[in-house]
Short mmCIF file of C-alpha atoms in Angstrom, two decimals:
data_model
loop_
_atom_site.label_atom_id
_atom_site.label_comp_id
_atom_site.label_asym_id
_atom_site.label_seq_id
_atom_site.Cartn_x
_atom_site.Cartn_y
_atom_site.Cartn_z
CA UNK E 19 35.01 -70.00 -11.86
CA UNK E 20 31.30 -69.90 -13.21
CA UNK E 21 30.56 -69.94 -16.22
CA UNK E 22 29.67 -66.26 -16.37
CA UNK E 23 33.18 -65.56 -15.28
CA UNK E 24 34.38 -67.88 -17.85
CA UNK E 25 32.72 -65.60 -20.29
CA UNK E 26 33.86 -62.50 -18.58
CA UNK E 27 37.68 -63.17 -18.90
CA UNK E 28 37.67 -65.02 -22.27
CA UNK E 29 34.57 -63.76 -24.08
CA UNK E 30 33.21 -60.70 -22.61
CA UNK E 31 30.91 -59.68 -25.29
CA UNK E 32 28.91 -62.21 -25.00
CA UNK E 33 27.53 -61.14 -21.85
CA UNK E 34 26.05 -58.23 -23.79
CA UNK E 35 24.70 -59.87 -26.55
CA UNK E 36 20.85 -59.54 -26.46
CA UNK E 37 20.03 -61.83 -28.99
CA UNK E 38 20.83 -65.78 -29.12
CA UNK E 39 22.08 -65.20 -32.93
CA UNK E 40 24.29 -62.80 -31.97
CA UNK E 41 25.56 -64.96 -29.22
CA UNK E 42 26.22 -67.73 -31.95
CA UNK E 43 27.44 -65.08 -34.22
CA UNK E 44 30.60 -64.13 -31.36
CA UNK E 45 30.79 -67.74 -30.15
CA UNK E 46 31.81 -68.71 -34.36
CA UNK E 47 34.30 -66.14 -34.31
CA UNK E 48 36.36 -66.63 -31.17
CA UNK E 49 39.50 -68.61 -31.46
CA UNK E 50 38.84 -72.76 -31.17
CA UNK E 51 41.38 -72.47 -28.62
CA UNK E 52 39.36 -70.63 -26.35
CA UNK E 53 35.96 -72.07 -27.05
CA UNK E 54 37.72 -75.77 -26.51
CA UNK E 55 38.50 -74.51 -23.27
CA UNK E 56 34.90 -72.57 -22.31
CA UNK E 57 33.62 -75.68 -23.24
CA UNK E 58 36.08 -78.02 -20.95
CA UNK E 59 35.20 -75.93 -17.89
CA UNK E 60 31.55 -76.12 -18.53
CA UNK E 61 31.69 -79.60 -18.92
CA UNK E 62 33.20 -80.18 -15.74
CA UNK E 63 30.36 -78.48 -14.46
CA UNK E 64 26.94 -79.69 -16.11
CA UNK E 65 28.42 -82.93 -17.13
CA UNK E 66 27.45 -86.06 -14.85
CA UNK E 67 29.45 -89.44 -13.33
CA UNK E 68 32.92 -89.89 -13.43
CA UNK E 69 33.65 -88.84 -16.98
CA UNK E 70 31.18 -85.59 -16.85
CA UNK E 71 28.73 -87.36 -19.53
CA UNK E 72 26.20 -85.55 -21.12
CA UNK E 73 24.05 -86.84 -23.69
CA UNK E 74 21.57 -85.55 -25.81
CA UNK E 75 18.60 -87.97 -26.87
CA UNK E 76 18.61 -89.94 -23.60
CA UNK E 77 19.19 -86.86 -21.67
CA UNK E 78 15.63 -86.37 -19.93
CA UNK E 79 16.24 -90.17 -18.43
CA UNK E 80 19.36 -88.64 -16.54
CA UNK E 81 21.49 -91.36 -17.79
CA UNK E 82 23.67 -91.67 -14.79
CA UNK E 83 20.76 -92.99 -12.66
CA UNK E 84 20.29 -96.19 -15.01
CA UNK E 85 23.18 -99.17 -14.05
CA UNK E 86 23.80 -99.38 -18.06
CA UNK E 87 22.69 -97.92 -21.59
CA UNK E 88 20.95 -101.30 -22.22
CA UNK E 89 18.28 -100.47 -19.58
CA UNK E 90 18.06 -96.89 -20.30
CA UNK E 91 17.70 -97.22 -23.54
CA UNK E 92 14.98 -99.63 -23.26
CA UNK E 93 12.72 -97.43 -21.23
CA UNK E 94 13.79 -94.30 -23.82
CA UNK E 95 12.32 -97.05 -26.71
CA UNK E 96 9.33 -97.69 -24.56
CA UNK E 97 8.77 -93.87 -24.17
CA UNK E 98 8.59 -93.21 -28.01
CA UNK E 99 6.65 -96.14 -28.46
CA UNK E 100 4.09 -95.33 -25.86
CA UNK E 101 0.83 -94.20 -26.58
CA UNK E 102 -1.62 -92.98 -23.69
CA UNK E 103 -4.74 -94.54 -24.88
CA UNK E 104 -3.15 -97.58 -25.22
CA UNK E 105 -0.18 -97.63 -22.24
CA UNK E 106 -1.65 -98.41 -18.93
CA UNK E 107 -0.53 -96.13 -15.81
CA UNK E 108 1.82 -99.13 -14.62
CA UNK E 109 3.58 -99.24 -18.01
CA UNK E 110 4.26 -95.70 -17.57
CA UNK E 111 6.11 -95.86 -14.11
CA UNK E 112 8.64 -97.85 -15.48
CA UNK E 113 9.98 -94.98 -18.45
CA UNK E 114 12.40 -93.53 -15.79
CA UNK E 115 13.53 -94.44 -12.23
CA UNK E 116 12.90 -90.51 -11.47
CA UNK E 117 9.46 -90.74 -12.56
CA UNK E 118 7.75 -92.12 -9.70
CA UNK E 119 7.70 -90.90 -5.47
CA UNK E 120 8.86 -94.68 -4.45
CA UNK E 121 12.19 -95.76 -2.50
CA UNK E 122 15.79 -96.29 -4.11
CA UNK E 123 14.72 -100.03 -3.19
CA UNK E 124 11.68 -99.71 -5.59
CA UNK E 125 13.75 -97.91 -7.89
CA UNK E 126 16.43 -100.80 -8.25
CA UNK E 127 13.54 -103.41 -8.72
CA UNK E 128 11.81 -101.66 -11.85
CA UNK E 129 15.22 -100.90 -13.56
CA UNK E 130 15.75 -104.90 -12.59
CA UNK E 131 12.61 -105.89 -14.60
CA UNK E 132 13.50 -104.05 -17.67
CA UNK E 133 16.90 -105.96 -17.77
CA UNK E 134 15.45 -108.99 -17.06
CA UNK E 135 12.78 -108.26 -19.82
CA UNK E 136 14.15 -106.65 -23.42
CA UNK E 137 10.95 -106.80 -25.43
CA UNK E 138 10.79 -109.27 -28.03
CA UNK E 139 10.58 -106.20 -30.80
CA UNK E 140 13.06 -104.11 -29.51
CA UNK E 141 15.96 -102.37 -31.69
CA UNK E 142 17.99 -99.91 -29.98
CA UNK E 143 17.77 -96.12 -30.39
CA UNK E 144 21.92 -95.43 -30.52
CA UNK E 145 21.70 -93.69 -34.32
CA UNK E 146 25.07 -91.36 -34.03
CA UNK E 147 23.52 -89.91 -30.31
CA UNK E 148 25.51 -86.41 -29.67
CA UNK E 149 27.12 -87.34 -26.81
CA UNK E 150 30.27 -84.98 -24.33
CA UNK E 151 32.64 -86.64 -21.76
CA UNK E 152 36.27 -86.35 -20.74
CA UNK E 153 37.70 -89.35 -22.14
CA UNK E 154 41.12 -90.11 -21.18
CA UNK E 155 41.57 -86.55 -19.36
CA UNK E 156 40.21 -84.39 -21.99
CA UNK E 157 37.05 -83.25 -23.48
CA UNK E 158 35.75 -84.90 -26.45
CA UNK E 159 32.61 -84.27 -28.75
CA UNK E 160 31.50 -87.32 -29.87
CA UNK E 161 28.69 -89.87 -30.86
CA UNK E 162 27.48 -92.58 -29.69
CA UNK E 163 26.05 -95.73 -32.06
CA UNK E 164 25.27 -99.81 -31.91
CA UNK E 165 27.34 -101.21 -34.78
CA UNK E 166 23.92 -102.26 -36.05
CA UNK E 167 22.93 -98.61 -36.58
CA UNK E 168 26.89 -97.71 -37.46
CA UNK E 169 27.02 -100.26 -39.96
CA UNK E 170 23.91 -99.53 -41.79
CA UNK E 171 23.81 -96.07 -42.20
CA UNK E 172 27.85 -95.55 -43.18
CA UNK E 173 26.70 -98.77 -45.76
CA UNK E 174 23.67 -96.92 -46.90
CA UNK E 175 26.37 -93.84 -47.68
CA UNK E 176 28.29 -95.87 -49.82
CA UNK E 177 25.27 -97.16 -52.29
CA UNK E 178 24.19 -94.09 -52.33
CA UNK E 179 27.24 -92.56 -53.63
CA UNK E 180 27.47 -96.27 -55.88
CA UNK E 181 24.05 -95.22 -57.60
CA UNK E 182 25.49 -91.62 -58.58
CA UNK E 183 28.55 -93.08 -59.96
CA UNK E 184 26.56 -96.20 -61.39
CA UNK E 185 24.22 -93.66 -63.53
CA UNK E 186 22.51 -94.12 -66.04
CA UNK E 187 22.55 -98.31 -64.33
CA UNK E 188 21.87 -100.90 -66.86
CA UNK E 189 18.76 -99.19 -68.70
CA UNK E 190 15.61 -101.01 -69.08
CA UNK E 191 13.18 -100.87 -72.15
CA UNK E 192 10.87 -98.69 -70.30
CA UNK E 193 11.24 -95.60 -68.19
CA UNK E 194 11.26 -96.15 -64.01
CA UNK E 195 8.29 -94.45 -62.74
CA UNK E 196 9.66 -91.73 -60.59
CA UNK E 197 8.71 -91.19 -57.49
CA UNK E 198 5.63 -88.68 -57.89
CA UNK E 199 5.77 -88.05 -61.96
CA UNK E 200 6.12 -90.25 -64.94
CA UNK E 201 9.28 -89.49 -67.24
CA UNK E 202 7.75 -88.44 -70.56
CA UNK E 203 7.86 -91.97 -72.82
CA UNK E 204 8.58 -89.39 -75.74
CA UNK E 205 12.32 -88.79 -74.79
CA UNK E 206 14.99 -90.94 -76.66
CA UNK E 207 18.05 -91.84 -75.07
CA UNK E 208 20.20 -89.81 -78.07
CA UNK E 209 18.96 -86.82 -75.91
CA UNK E 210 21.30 -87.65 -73.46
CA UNK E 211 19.81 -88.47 -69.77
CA UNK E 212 21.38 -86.07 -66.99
CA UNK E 213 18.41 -84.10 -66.98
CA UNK E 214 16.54 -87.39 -65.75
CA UNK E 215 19.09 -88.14 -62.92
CA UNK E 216 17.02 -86.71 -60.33
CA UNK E 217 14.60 -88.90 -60.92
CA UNK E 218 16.73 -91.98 -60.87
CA UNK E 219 18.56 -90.91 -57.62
CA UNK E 220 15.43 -89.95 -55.91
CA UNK E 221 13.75 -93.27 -56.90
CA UNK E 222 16.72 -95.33 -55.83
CA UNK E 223 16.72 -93.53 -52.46
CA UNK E 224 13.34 -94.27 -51.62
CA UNK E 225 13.87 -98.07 -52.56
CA UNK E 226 16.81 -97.72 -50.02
CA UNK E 227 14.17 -96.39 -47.80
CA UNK E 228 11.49 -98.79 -48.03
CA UNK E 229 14.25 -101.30 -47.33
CA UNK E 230 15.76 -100.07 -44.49
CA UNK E 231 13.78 -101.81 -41.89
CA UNK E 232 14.59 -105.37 -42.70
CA UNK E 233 18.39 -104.55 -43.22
CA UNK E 234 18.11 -103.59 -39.24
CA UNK E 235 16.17 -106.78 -38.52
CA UNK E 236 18.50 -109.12 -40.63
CA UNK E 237 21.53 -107.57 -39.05
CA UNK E 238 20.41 -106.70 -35.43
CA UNK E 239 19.43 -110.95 -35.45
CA UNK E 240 23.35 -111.64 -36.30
CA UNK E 241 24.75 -109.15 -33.97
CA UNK E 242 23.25 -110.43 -31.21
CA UNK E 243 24.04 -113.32 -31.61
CA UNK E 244 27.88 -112.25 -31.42
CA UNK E 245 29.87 -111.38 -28.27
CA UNK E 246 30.56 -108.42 -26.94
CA UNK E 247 32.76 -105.53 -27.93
CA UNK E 248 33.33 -101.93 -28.13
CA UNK E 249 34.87 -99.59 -30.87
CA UNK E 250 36.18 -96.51 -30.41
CA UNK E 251 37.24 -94.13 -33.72
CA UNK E 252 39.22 -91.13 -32.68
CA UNK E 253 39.06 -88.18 -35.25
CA UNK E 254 39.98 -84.35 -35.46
CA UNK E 255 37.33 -81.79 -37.10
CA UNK E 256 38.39 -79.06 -39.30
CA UNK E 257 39.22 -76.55 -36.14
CA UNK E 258 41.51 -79.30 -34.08
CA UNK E 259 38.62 -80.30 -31.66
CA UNK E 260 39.10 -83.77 -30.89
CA UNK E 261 35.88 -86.26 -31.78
CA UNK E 262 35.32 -89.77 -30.77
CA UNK E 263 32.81 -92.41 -32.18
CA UNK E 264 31.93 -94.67 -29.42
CA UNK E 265 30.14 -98.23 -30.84
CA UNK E 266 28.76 -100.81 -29.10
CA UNK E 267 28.52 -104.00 -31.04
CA UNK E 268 25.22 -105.13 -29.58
CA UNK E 269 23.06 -106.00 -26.63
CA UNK E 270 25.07 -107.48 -24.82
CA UNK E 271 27.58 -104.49 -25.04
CA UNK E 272 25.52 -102.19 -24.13
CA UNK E 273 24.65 -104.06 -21.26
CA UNK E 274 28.11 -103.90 -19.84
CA UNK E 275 28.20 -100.40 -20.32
CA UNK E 276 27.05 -98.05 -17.47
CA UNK E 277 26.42 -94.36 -18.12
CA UNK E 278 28.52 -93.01 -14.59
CA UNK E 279 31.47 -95.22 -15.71
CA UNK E 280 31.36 -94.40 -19.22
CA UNK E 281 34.98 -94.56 -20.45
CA UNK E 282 36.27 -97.03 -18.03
CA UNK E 283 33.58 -99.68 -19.44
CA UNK E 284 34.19 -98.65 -22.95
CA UNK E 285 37.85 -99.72 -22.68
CA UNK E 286 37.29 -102.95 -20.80
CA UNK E 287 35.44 -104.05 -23.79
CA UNK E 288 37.23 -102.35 -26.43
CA UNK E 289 38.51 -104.08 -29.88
CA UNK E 290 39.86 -103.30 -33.42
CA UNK E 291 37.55 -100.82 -35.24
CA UNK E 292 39.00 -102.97 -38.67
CA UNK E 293 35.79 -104.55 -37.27
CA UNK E 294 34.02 -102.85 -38.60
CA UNK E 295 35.18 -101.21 -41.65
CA UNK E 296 35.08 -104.84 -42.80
CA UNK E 297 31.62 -105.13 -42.09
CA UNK E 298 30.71 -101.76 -43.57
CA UNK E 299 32.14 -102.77 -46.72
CA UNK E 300 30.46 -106.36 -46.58
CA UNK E 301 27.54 -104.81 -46.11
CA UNK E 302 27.26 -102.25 -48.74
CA UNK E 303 28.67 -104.74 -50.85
CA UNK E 304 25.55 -106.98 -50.18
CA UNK E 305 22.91 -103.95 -50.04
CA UNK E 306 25.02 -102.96 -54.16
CA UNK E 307 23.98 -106.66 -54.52
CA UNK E 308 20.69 -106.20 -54.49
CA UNK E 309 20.51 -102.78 -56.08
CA UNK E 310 21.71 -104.84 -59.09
CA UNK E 311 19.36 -107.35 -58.64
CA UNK E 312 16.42 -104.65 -58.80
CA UNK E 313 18.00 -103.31 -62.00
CA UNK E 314 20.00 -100.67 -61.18
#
């Protein structure tokens, strides 16, 4: 059945819909039941390998072609970095195996090179990647992260919901400076100080910001350094659909994984997920650390 038949038997006025909102607008209202199974038989047919993958971020790389997400993702990294006045044309062969007219031999050899060769500065690009498959014989919506992006962001979460609760912090003798005004010196405290939240929050949120970048250093470094594992967090949304959160602990994870054996790899290498809810809380408890040591 195509998927214009799909839509015929199950969801016929969509095929008269003339406008793209009004296409969402009828695709909101039908039954989950039916859209979890429009989606299903769709999947079977645009999705790729032997768990009908389909990613979003990495999907111009056609992830099935690359022999795991280590590689691919390497070439996606080298594609944002790339610049063209300052990427030679041989640089630029290697961003996909699709990219160039040579043999499946030739093919084999670049994606060989960038495994052998993970630049020195590289941090991978798995940040919660919208990701579709049929994992253990049904459809699931999911995402795909490293722990090392997993762990910092879900951390992250938790300070910031620590500096709302934490308000008004320990307060200093003088006034932060807020982010792109000065709080009036004038005010007393006796005013009370929830009008001057914003300012906090905002401020403390762009500290988090300005630190994010070593936190992934510091913690990418220990990672690594780890072996490897995989964690997979099963959930329901609010309609019933199932969700999974695929994590790869590192590197070397990621390099077991291949794209066309998706769920098969992901289970060889699969461990607790208390993994990392310990590490989640360890973390934020050392990034609430150093909040406090900063004063707030």
């Amino acid at each position: 059945m195509s998927q214009e038949q799909l839509y015929q038997r199950y969801l016929p006025a969509m095929l008269q819909a003339k406008h793209e909102a009004e296409k969402q607008q009828l695709w909101q209202r039908a039954g989950p039941e039916v859209r979890y199974y429009i989606d299903s038989e769709v999947q079977k047919r645009c999705g790729e390998g032997a768990d009908k993958l389909t990613m979003n971020s990495h999907a111009t790389l056609q992830p099935i072609t690359w022999p795991d997400l280590l590689t691919m993702d390497v070439a996606y990294w080298q594609q944002r970095q790339w610049r063209p006045q300052q990427q030679p044309a041989a640089s630029r062969e290697q961003l996909s195996p699709l990219t160039s007219s040579s043999t499946s031999t030739s093919t084999s050899t670049s994606q060989s090179r960038l495994l052998a060769s993970v630049p020195p500065d590289y941090i991978n690009l798995y940040v919660g990647e919208p990701i579709r498959l049929f994992y253990h014989s049904r459809l699931v919506y999911g995402h795909l992260y490293s722990a090392l992006h997993y762990i910092v962001l879900h951390a992250e979460h938790m300070v910031q919901r620590w500096s709302q609760a934490h308000f008004p912090y320990q307060w200093p003798h003088e006034f932060y400076a807020a982010p792109t005004e000065r709080v009036p010196p004038t005010v007393s405290l006796s005013d009370g100080h929830d009008w001057i939240k914003p300012y906090f929050l905002a401020h403390c949120e762009q500290w988090l910001q300005t630190q994010h970048f070593d936190w992934l250093l510091e913690l990418n470094q220990a990672l690594n350094q780890q072996t490897a594992a995989a964690y997979v967090i099963e959930y329901q949304d609010d309609k019933g659909f199932p969700w999974v959160d695929f994590v790869c602990k590192n590197e070397d994870a990621l390099r077991l994984v291949r794209p066309d054996h998706f769920a098969e790899d992901i289970d060889h290498i699969a461990a607790s997920p208390d993994y990392l809810s310990h590490h989640v809380q360890q973390f934020a408890a050392q990034l609430e650390k150093q909040c406090r040591d900063v004063g707030w």
